[in-house]
Amino acid sequence: MDPISLYDYEARARHILPHNNWVFIEAGAMDEITTARNRTAFEALTLRPRFMRDTTERKTSTTVLGTDISFPVMIAPTDSHLNAHPEAERATARGAGMSNTLMMCSTSSNCSMEEIAEAATGPLWFQLSHRGYDLTENLVKRAEAAGFGAIVLTVDAPFPSPKERDLRNRYERPGEYGNFRETLNPAAATDGAGEPPAWDMPQCPPLTWRELDWLRSLTDLPLVLKGVRVAEDARMAVEHGVNGILVSTHGGRRFDDTMSSIEMVPEIAAATKERVEVYVDSGVRRGSDVLKALALGATAVAVGRPLYWGLAVNGAEGVHHMLELLREEFNRAMAYCGQSSVDNLEDPLLNIPRNWGPFRTENNLAANLPFAL
Ligand SMILES: Cc1cc2nc3c(=O)[nH]c(=O)nc-3n(C[C@H](O)[C@H](O)[C@H](O)COP(=O)(O)O)c2cc1C
């Protein structure tokens, strides 16, 4: 029988993948509290079903920074897809394209961004990890030339943070860093003349609002900040001219003991006041999660771990089918909540736990933040 939920894909991937690869994909930082919270927070939100309406026609397509996607689910940027499939990011790109949605490609992919662009049939954004001015400029210019539609700058990795389970397993990353074949001379990396490109860098070059301004002047591509967690940083991001914010805990993989991503969406949506698009990832596993995120102010969500599960089970087809399961569940959630279009969702659509923070109000509108916006 084909998998009928993302959790079926997860169970099969766990069975199929080499142990260390599986753990690399699954694990979170430290005690993995935030990774777990990313799920429990979604589960704590409940939907308010509405009936006696004709919802036979449902509009689920939307746009992200002007790009059409068939439903509000994107592929989050994640590295080294060779962990799950020999075709690596090429297969993921084809799977996303089959579902007519967008893939964000990691700086640390196994394939180069040019190879992914060649294989892709859908829109692509490039996830940028700042690697110092020279390497970063090289990446951005190549992303422009290869036709990527936006730069997604990851801001929530200021310091190396290997996961404890990976350390215990002596996990070794498979394959190469496709984006650094020409620019990185491995010898230079070890003698200090160059920069190793990945998460195993001994130090990450500083990334501040100054570097963001520099990046803004470097490219005309839209800029998305990934990993913003609080209203204060969201407001700064708007002031510095970004076009989108991807609220993310990195799947809880880098830093523990924070709120989940979905809990922060209302605060960030309120702080940015529709001046930028807001997206969210971390813990999305059901179509109903997508509706919950939209009801809180997100334009779209992204999935990380589930893409590896699809890849491991059935390559590009598996990624495609994983997305189609989410689409079907999302459609069902829309119908059961009496909603016909993602463009004008009813408010309130959710019951929000009272302990979610002082910024919540009775009618679920984010307001009354504990500080001035
Ligand atoms: C195996 C793996 C590798 C990842 N690599 C990157 C990366 O290179 N750059 C990045 O910004 N985020 C990376 N992420 C984080 C994802 O973009 C995303 O924030 C996270 O996976 C969302 O949570 P979810 O896995 O619960 O869907 C990675 C996540 C996973 C699971």
Short mmCIF file of C-alpha atoms and ligand atoms in Angstrom, two decimals:
data_model
loop_
_atom_site.label_atom_id
_atom_site.label_comp_id
_atom_site.label_asym_id
_atom_site.label_seq_id
_atom_site.Cartn_x
_atom_site.Cartn_y
_atom_site.Cartn_z
CA MET A 1 0.00 0.00 0.00
CA ASP A 2 1.25 3.51 -0.79
CA PRO A 3 1.94 5.78 2.16
CA ILE A 4 -1.22 7.64 3.15
CA SER A 5 0.33 10.30 5.39
CA LEU A 6 3.65 12.00 5.93
CA TYR A 7 4.09 9.83 9.00
CA ASP A 8 3.93 6.73 6.78
CA TYR A 9 6.74 8.24 4.72
CA GLU A 10 8.67 8.94 7.90
CA ALA A 11 8.33 5.33 9.13
CA ARG A 12 9.43 3.91 5.79
CA ALA A 13 12.35 6.30 5.45
CA ARG A 14 13.53 5.31 8.91
CA HIS A 15 13.50 1.71 7.81
CA ILE A 16 15.27 2.35 4.50
CA LEU A 17 17.99 4.85 5.39
CA PRO A 18 21.37 4.07 6.95
CA HIS A 19 21.12 4.80 10.67
CA ASN A 20 23.46 7.80 10.74
CA ASN A 21 21.77 9.45 7.75
CA TRP A 22 18.40 8.96 9.39
CA VAL A 23 19.57 10.51 12.63
CA PHE A 24 21.19 13.44 10.82
CA ILE A 25 17.86 14.25 9.20
CA GLU A 26 15.72 13.67 12.25
CA ALA A 27 17.70 15.05 15.18
CA GLY A 28 17.42 18.41 16.87
CA ALA A 29 19.84 20.46 18.96
CA MET A 30 20.68 19.56 22.55
CA ASP A 31 17.65 18.05 24.32
CA GLU A 32 15.45 18.50 21.23
CA ILE A 33 12.83 20.39 23.23
CA THR A 34 12.18 22.95 20.50
CA THR A 35 11.98 20.22 17.86
CA ALA A 36 9.22 18.55 19.88
CA ARG A 37 7.54 21.88 20.63
CA ASN A 38 7.30 22.59 16.91
CA ARG A 39 4.80 19.73 16.81
CA THR A 40 2.99 20.18 20.11
CA ALA A 41 2.33 23.85 19.35
CA PHE A 42 0.61 22.94 16.08
CA GLU A 43 -1.36 20.29 17.93
CA ALA A 44 -2.45 22.80 20.59
CA LEU A 45 -4.16 24.93 17.94
CA THR A 46 -7.64 23.74 17.06
CA LEU A 47 -9.73 24.58 14.03
CA ARG A 48 -13.29 25.97 14.10
CA PRO A 49 -15.26 23.90 11.56
CA ARG A 50 -18.04 25.72 9.63
CA PHE A 51 -20.71 23.89 7.64
CA MET A 52 -23.77 24.55 5.44
CA ARG A 53 -21.67 26.33 2.81
CA ASP A 54 -20.85 25.37 -0.75
CA THR A 55 -17.12 24.73 -0.80
CA THR A 56 -16.99 22.51 -3.88
CA GLU A 57 -14.79 25.11 -5.58
CA ARG A 58 -11.72 25.85 -3.50
CA LYS A 59 -8.88 28.15 -4.46
CA THR A 60 -5.64 26.89 -2.93
CA SER A 61 -3.17 28.49 -5.34
CA THR A 62 -1.32 31.55 -4.14
CA THR A 63 1.71 33.69 -4.88
CA VAL A 64 4.93 34.11 -2.96
CA LEU A 65 6.75 37.33 -3.87
CA GLY A 66 4.82 37.35 -7.12
CA THR A 67 5.57 33.74 -8.04
CA ASP A 68 2.61 31.41 -8.54
CA ILE A 69 2.50 28.22 -6.52
CA SER A 70 -0.34 25.70 -6.72
CA PHE A 71 -0.87 25.56 -2.95
CA PRO A 72 0.78 27.29 0.01
CA VAL A 73 3.44 24.65 0.72
CA MET A 74 7.07 25.06 -0.34
CA ILE A 75 10.21 22.97 0.04
CA ALA A 76 12.46 24.36 2.81
CA PRO A 77 16.17 24.72 2.09
CA THR A 78 18.03 21.70 3.39
CA ASP A 79 21.51 20.44 2.65
CA SER A 80 22.99 17.21 1.33
CA HIS A 81 20.01 15.37 -0.14
CA LEU A 82 22.45 12.58 -0.97
CA ASN A 83 21.66 11.45 2.56
CA ALA A 84 18.38 10.19 1.16
CA HIS A 85 18.74 9.61 -2.58
CA PRO A 86 21.52 9.25 -5.20
CA GLU A 87 19.98 11.95 -7.40
CA ALA A 88 20.07 14.31 -4.42
CA GLU A 89 18.65 17.83 -4.98
CA ARG A 90 17.92 17.17 -8.65
CA ALA A 91 15.23 14.69 -7.60
CA THR A 92 13.79 17.07 -5.02
CA ALA A 93 13.57 19.84 -7.60
CA ARG A 94 11.71 17.57 -10.01
CA GLY A 95 9.32 16.43 -7.26
CA ALA A 96 8.53 20.03 -6.27
CA GLY A 97 8.03 20.94 -9.93
CA MET A 98 5.56 18.06 -10.40
CA SER A 99 3.48 19.59 -7.61
CA ASN A 100 3.88 23.08 -9.10
CA THR A 101 5.47 24.52 -6.07
CA LEU A 102 8.69 26.23 -5.12
CA MET A 103 11.92 24.78 -3.82
CA MET A 104 14.46 26.70 -1.78
CA CYS A 105 17.97 25.38 -2.43
CA SER A 106 20.59 25.25 0.29
CA THR A 107 24.03 26.83 0.00
CA SER A 108 25.34 23.46 1.23
CA SER A 109 23.60 21.26 -1.34
CA ASN A 110 25.39 18.28 -2.88
CA CYS A 111 24.48 19.39 -6.41
CA SER A 112 25.48 22.85 -7.53
CA MET A 113 22.78 25.47 -7.87
CA GLU A 114 23.31 25.39 -11.65
CA GLU A 115 22.69 21.62 -11.72
CA ILE A 116 19.53 22.01 -9.66
CA ALA A 117 18.30 24.82 -11.91
CA GLU A 118 18.84 22.63 -14.94
CA ALA A 119 16.83 19.76 -13.44
CA ALA A 120 14.06 21.93 -12.02
CA THR A 121 10.66 22.38 -13.63
CA GLY A 122 9.30 24.77 -10.99
CA PRO A 123 10.42 28.01 -9.35
CA LEU A 124 13.54 28.12 -7.19
CA TRP A 125 14.84 30.43 -4.46
CA PHE A 126 18.43 30.31 -3.27
CA GLN A 127 19.13 29.92 0.45
CA LEU A 128 22.23 31.85 1.31
CA SER A 129 24.51 31.13 4.22
CA HIS A 130 26.83 34.10 4.59
CA ARG A 131 30.33 32.86 3.94
CA GLY A 132 32.26 36.13 3.99
CA TYR A 133 32.01 38.88 1.38
CA ASP A 134 33.82 37.20 -1.52
CA LEU A 135 32.18 33.79 -1.39
CA THR A 136 28.77 35.28 -0.68
CA GLU A 137 29.00 37.62 -3.65
CA ASN A 138 30.02 34.72 -5.84
CA LEU A 139 26.96 32.73 -4.69
CA VAL A 140 24.52 35.60 -5.17
CA LYS A 141 25.76 36.45 -8.66
CA ARG A 142 25.54 32.80 -9.69
CA ALA A 143 22.02 32.53 -8.26
CA GLU A 144 20.99 35.55 -10.34
CA ALA A 145 22.55 34.07 -13.47
CA ALA A 146 20.94 30.66 -12.89
CA GLY A 147 17.47 32.22 -12.68
CA PHE A 148 16.70 31.91 -8.96
CA GLY A 149 13.76 34.14 -7.99
CA ALA A 150 14.86 35.27 -4.52
CA ILE A 151 17.65 35.07 -1.98
CA VAL A 152 16.72 33.50 1.35
CA LEU A 153 19.32 34.60 3.87
CA THR A 154 19.56 32.27 6.85
CA VAL A 155 20.19 34.34 9.97
CA ASP A 156 19.79 31.81 12.75
CA ALA A 157 23.14 30.05 12.57
CA PRO A 158 25.64 32.50 14.10
CA PHE A 159 27.79 29.82 15.66
CA PRO A 160 28.58 26.19 14.77
CA SER A 161 26.16 23.82 16.45
CA PRO A 162 26.63 20.15 15.63
CA LYS A 163 23.88 17.97 17.02
CA GLU A 164 24.83 15.67 19.89
CA ARG A 165 23.41 12.56 18.26
CA ASP A 166 25.49 13.26 15.14
CA LEU A 167 28.61 13.68 17.25
CA ARG A 168 27.97 10.37 19.01
CA ASN A 169 27.42 8.66 15.67
CA ARG A 170 30.53 10.27 14.17
CA TYR A 171 28.22 11.24 11.32
CA GLU A 172 30.01 11.94 8.06
CA ARG A 173 28.33 14.03 5.43
CA PRO A 174 27.99 12.24 2.08
CA GLY A 175 29.14 13.78 -1.19
CA GLU A 176 30.56 17.16 -1.99
CA TYR A 177 29.53 20.78 -1.62
CA GLY A 178 28.28 21.33 -5.16
CA ASN A 179 28.34 25.12 -4.89
CA PHE A 180 31.97 25.28 -3.90
CA ARG A 181 33.68 23.10 -6.48
CA GLU A 182 35.39 26.02 -8.17
CA THR A 183 35.65 28.52 -5.35
CA LEU A 184 36.86 26.33 -2.55
CA ASN A 185 40.30 24.87 -2.69
CA PRO A 186 40.22 22.31 0.14
CA ALA A 187 43.89 22.91 0.89
CA ALA A 188 43.23 26.63 1.23
CA ALA A 189 40.43 25.84 3.64
CA THR A 190 42.74 24.03 5.99
CA ASP A 191 45.62 26.51 5.84
CA GLY A 192 43.28 29.34 6.72
CA ALA A 193 43.46 31.10 3.34
CA GLY A 194 39.93 30.10 2.38
CA GLU A 195 36.70 29.32 4.14
CA PRO A 196 35.20 25.88 4.55
CA PRO A 197 31.66 26.26 3.29
CA ALA A 198 29.52 24.34 5.69
CA TRP A 199 28.15 23.95 9.14
CA ASP A 200 31.42 22.42 10.28
CA MET A 201 33.20 25.75 9.93
CA PRO A 202 35.19 26.51 13.06
CA GLN A 203 33.77 30.06 13.08
CA CYS A 204 30.94 31.64 11.14
CA PRO A 205 31.75 35.07 9.68
CA PRO A 206 29.72 37.77 11.44
CA LEU A 207 26.32 38.42 9.93
CA THR A 208 24.75 41.70 11.06
CA TRP A 209 22.35 44.32 9.70
CA ARG A 210 25.42 45.85 8.03
CA GLU A 211 25.95 42.71 5.95
CA LEU A 212 22.23 42.72 5.14
CA ASP A 213 22.51 46.30 3.79
CA TRP A 214 25.52 45.21 1.74
CA LEU A 215 23.55 42.26 0.38
CA ARG A 216 20.59 44.53 -0.39
CA SER A 217 22.87 46.73 -2.50
CA LEU A 218 24.44 43.71 -4.20
CA THR A 219 21.32 42.31 -5.82
CA ASP A 220 17.91 43.35 -7.08
CA LEU A 221 16.47 39.93 -6.25
CA PRO A 222 13.86 39.91 -3.48
CA LEU A 223 15.34 39.12 -0.07
CA VAL A 224 13.81 36.80 2.51
CA LEU A 225 15.24 36.46 6.02
CA LYS A 226 15.03 32.93 7.35
CA GLY A 227 15.10 32.22 11.05
CA VAL A 228 13.68 35.46 12.44
CA ARG A 229 12.03 34.56 15.76
CA VAL A 230 10.84 37.76 17.45
CA ALA A 231 9.00 40.96 16.59
CA GLU A 232 12.00 43.21 17.30
CA ASP A 233 14.13 41.51 14.61
CA ALA A 234 11.17 41.34 12.24
CA ARG A 235 10.68 45.10 12.53
CA MET A 236 14.40 45.68 11.88
CA ALA A 237 14.21 43.40 8.86
CA VAL A 238 11.40 45.50 7.39
CA GLU A 239 13.37 48.69 8.01
CA HIS A 240 16.35 47.16 6.19
CA GLY A 241 14.28 46.49 3.09
CA VAL A 242 13.63 42.75 3.10
CA ASN A 243 10.67 41.44 1.14
CA GLY A 244 9.80 38.38 3.18
CA ILE A 245 10.38 36.69 6.53
CA LEU A 246 10.52 32.95 6.96
CA VAL A 247 9.74 32.37 10.63
CA SER A 248 11.77 29.30 11.46
CA THR A 249 13.43 27.46 14.31
CA HIS A 250 15.55 25.60 11.76
CA GLY A 251 13.46 22.57 12.76
CA GLY A 252 14.97 22.95 16.25
CA ARG A 253 18.29 21.78 14.82
CA ARG A 254 20.56 24.61 15.85
CA PHE A 255 19.41 25.96 19.18
CA ASP A 256 17.15 24.55 21.87
CA ASP A 257 14.83 26.08 24.49
CA THR A 258 13.07 28.55 22.24
CA MET A 259 9.42 28.91 21.32
CA SER A 260 8.23 26.93 18.35
CA SER A 261 7.99 28.69 14.99
CA ILE A 262 4.20 28.66 14.79
CA GLU A 263 3.89 30.34 18.20
CA MET A 264 5.87 33.30 16.89
CA VAL A 265 3.89 33.87 13.71
CA PRO A 266 1.21 36.10 15.27
CA GLU A 267 3.82 38.33 16.89
CA ILE A 268 5.81 38.65 13.69
CA ALA A 269 2.76 39.15 11.48
CA ALA A 270 1.63 41.94 13.80
CA ALA A 271 5.07 43.56 13.86
CA THR A 272 5.44 43.59 10.09
CA LYS A 273 1.84 44.70 9.42
CA GLU A 274 1.66 43.17 5.94
CA ARG A 275 4.65 45.20 4.72
CA VAL A 276 6.43 41.92 3.95
CA GLU A 277 5.22 38.40 3.31
CA VAL A 278 5.51 36.02 6.25
CA TYR A 279 6.16 32.30 5.86
CA VAL A 280 6.74 29.64 8.48
CA ASP A 281 8.50 26.29 8.69
CA SER A 282 9.28 23.75 11.44
CA GLY A 283 6.87 21.00 12.35
CA VAL A 284 4.42 21.18 9.42
CA ARG A 285 3.22 17.60 8.91
CA ARG A 286 -0.51 17.87 8.09
CA GLY A 287 -2.65 19.88 5.71
CA SER A 288 -4.47 21.25 8.74
CA ASP A 289 -1.14 22.72 9.94
CA VAL A 290 -1.00 24.69 6.70
CA LEU A 291 -4.45 26.14 7.33
CA LYS A 292 -3.49 26.99 10.92
CA ALA A 293 -0.39 28.84 9.72
CA LEU A 294 -2.38 30.83 7.16
CA ALA A 295 -5.01 31.67 9.77
CA LEU A 296 -2.26 33.18 11.94
CA GLY A 297 -0.99 35.42 9.14
CA ALA A 298 1.42 33.33 7.06
CA THR A 299 1.25 33.39 3.26
CA ALA A 300 2.73 29.91 2.93
CA VAL A 301 4.61 27.23 4.86
CA ALA A 302 7.68 25.12 4.08
CA VAL A 303 8.57 21.52 4.93
CA GLY A 304 12.08 20.25 5.66
CA ARG A 305 12.40 16.70 7.00
CA PRO A 306 9.40 15.36 5.03
CA LEU A 307 11.18 16.00 1.73
CA TYR A 308 13.94 13.57 2.75
CA TRP A 309 11.30 10.99 3.68
CA GLY A 310 9.74 11.28 0.23
CA LEU A 311 13.16 11.16 -1.41
CA ALA A 312 14.24 8.09 0.55
CA VAL A 313 11.08 6.15 -0.30
CA ASN A 314 10.70 7.05 -3.96
CA GLY A 315 12.98 9.84 -5.20
CA ALA A 316 11.31 12.66 -7.12
CA GLU A 317 8.00 10.75 -7.18
CA GLY A 318 8.15 10.39 -3.41
CA VAL A 319 8.67 14.14 -2.90
CA HIS A 320 5.79 14.80 -5.28
CA HIS A 321 3.48 12.32 -3.54
CA MET A 322 4.41 13.66 -0.09
CA LEU A 323 3.36 17.13 -1.30
CA GLU A 324 0.16 15.76 -2.84
CA LEU A 325 -0.80 14.19 0.50
CA LEU A 326 -0.42 17.59 2.13
CA ARG A 327 -2.45 19.17 -0.66
CA GLU A 328 -5.28 16.68 -0.20
CA GLU A 329 -5.32 17.21 3.57
CA PHE A 330 -5.22 20.97 3.13
CA ASN A 331 -8.18 20.80 0.77
CA ARG A 332 -10.08 18.72 3.29
CA ALA A 333 -9.31 21.16 6.10
CA MET A 334 -10.51 24.06 3.92
CA ALA A 335 -13.78 22.26 3.14
CA TYR A 336 -14.43 21.33 6.77
CA CYS A 337 -13.81 24.89 7.87
CA GLY A 338 -16.15 26.24 5.20
CA GLN A 339 -13.39 28.07 3.33
CA SER A 340 -13.37 28.53 -0.45
CA SER A 341 -10.22 30.54 -0.99
CA VAL A 342 -6.85 31.06 0.62
CA ASP A 343 -7.20 34.73 -0.38
CA ASN A 344 -9.92 35.55 2.15
CA LEU A 345 -9.84 33.15 5.05
CA GLU A 346 -12.37 33.82 7.74
CA ASP A 347 -11.30 35.16 11.12
CA PRO A 348 -11.45 33.54 13.61
CA LEU A 349 -10.61 30.15 12.12
CA LEU A 350 -8.73 28.93 15.17
CA ASN A 351 -8.98 28.47 18.88
CA ILE A 352 -5.67 29.63 20.29
CA PRO A 353 -4.49 28.46 23.71
CA ARG A 354 -4.81 31.26 26.24
CA ASN A 355 -1.25 30.78 27.42
CA TRP A 356 0.20 31.61 24.01
CA GLY A 357 1.14 35.09 25.14
CA PRO A 358 -0.11 38.50 26.07
CA PHE A 359 -0.30 39.51 22.43
CA ARG A 360 -3.31 37.27 21.79
CA THR A 361 -6.81 38.72 21.99
CA GLU A 362 -10.26 37.19 22.11
CA ASN A 363 -10.85 37.37 18.37
CA ASN A 364 -7.43 35.93 17.57
CA LEU A 365 -6.04 39.10 16.07
CA ALA A 366 -2.47 39.76 17.10
CA ALA A 367 -2.47 43.00 19.04
CA ASN A 368 -1.44 44.47 22.37
CA LEU A 369 2.17 43.49 22.03
CA PRO A 370 4.06 44.10 25.23
CA PHE A 371 6.11 46.82 23.51
CA ALA A 372 5.54 49.52 20.90
CA LEU A 373 5.65 48.44 17.27
C1 LIG B 1 18.62 17.59 7.30
C2 LIG B 1 18.34 19.06 7.31
C3 LIG B 1 19.25 19.94 6.76
C4 LIG B 1 19.01 21.33 6.78
N1 LIG B 1 19.88 22.18 6.16
C5 LIG B 1 19.59 23.52 6.14
C6 LIG B 1 20.41 24.42 5.41
O1 LIG B 1 21.38 24.03 4.77
N2 LIG B 1 20.10 25.74 5.44
C7 LIG B 1 19.00 26.21 6.13
O2 LIG B 1 18.75 27.42 6.15
N3 LIG B 1 18.18 25.36 6.80
C8 LIG B 1 18.45 24.05 6.80
N4 LIG B 1 17.59 23.19 7.46
C9 LIG B 1 16.37 23.72 8.12
C10 LIG B 1 15.17 23.75 7.17
O3 LIG B 1 15.31 24.75 6.20
C11 LIG B 1 13.86 24.03 7.91
O4 LIG B 1 13.99 25.20 8.66
C12 LIG B 1 13.44 22.89 8.83
O5 LIG B 1 13.77 21.63 8.31
C13 LIG B 1 11.93 22.97 9.04
O6 LIG B 1 11.51 22.04 9.98
P1 LIG B 1 10.89 20.60 9.64
O7 LIG B 1 12.05 19.74 9.30
O8 LIG B 1 10.23 20.23 10.92
O9 LIG B 1 9.93 20.76 8.49
C14 LIG B 1 17.83 21.81 7.41
C15 LIG B 1 16.90 20.91 7.96
C16 LIG B 1 17.14 19.55 7.89
C17 LIG B 1 16.10 18.61 8.46
#
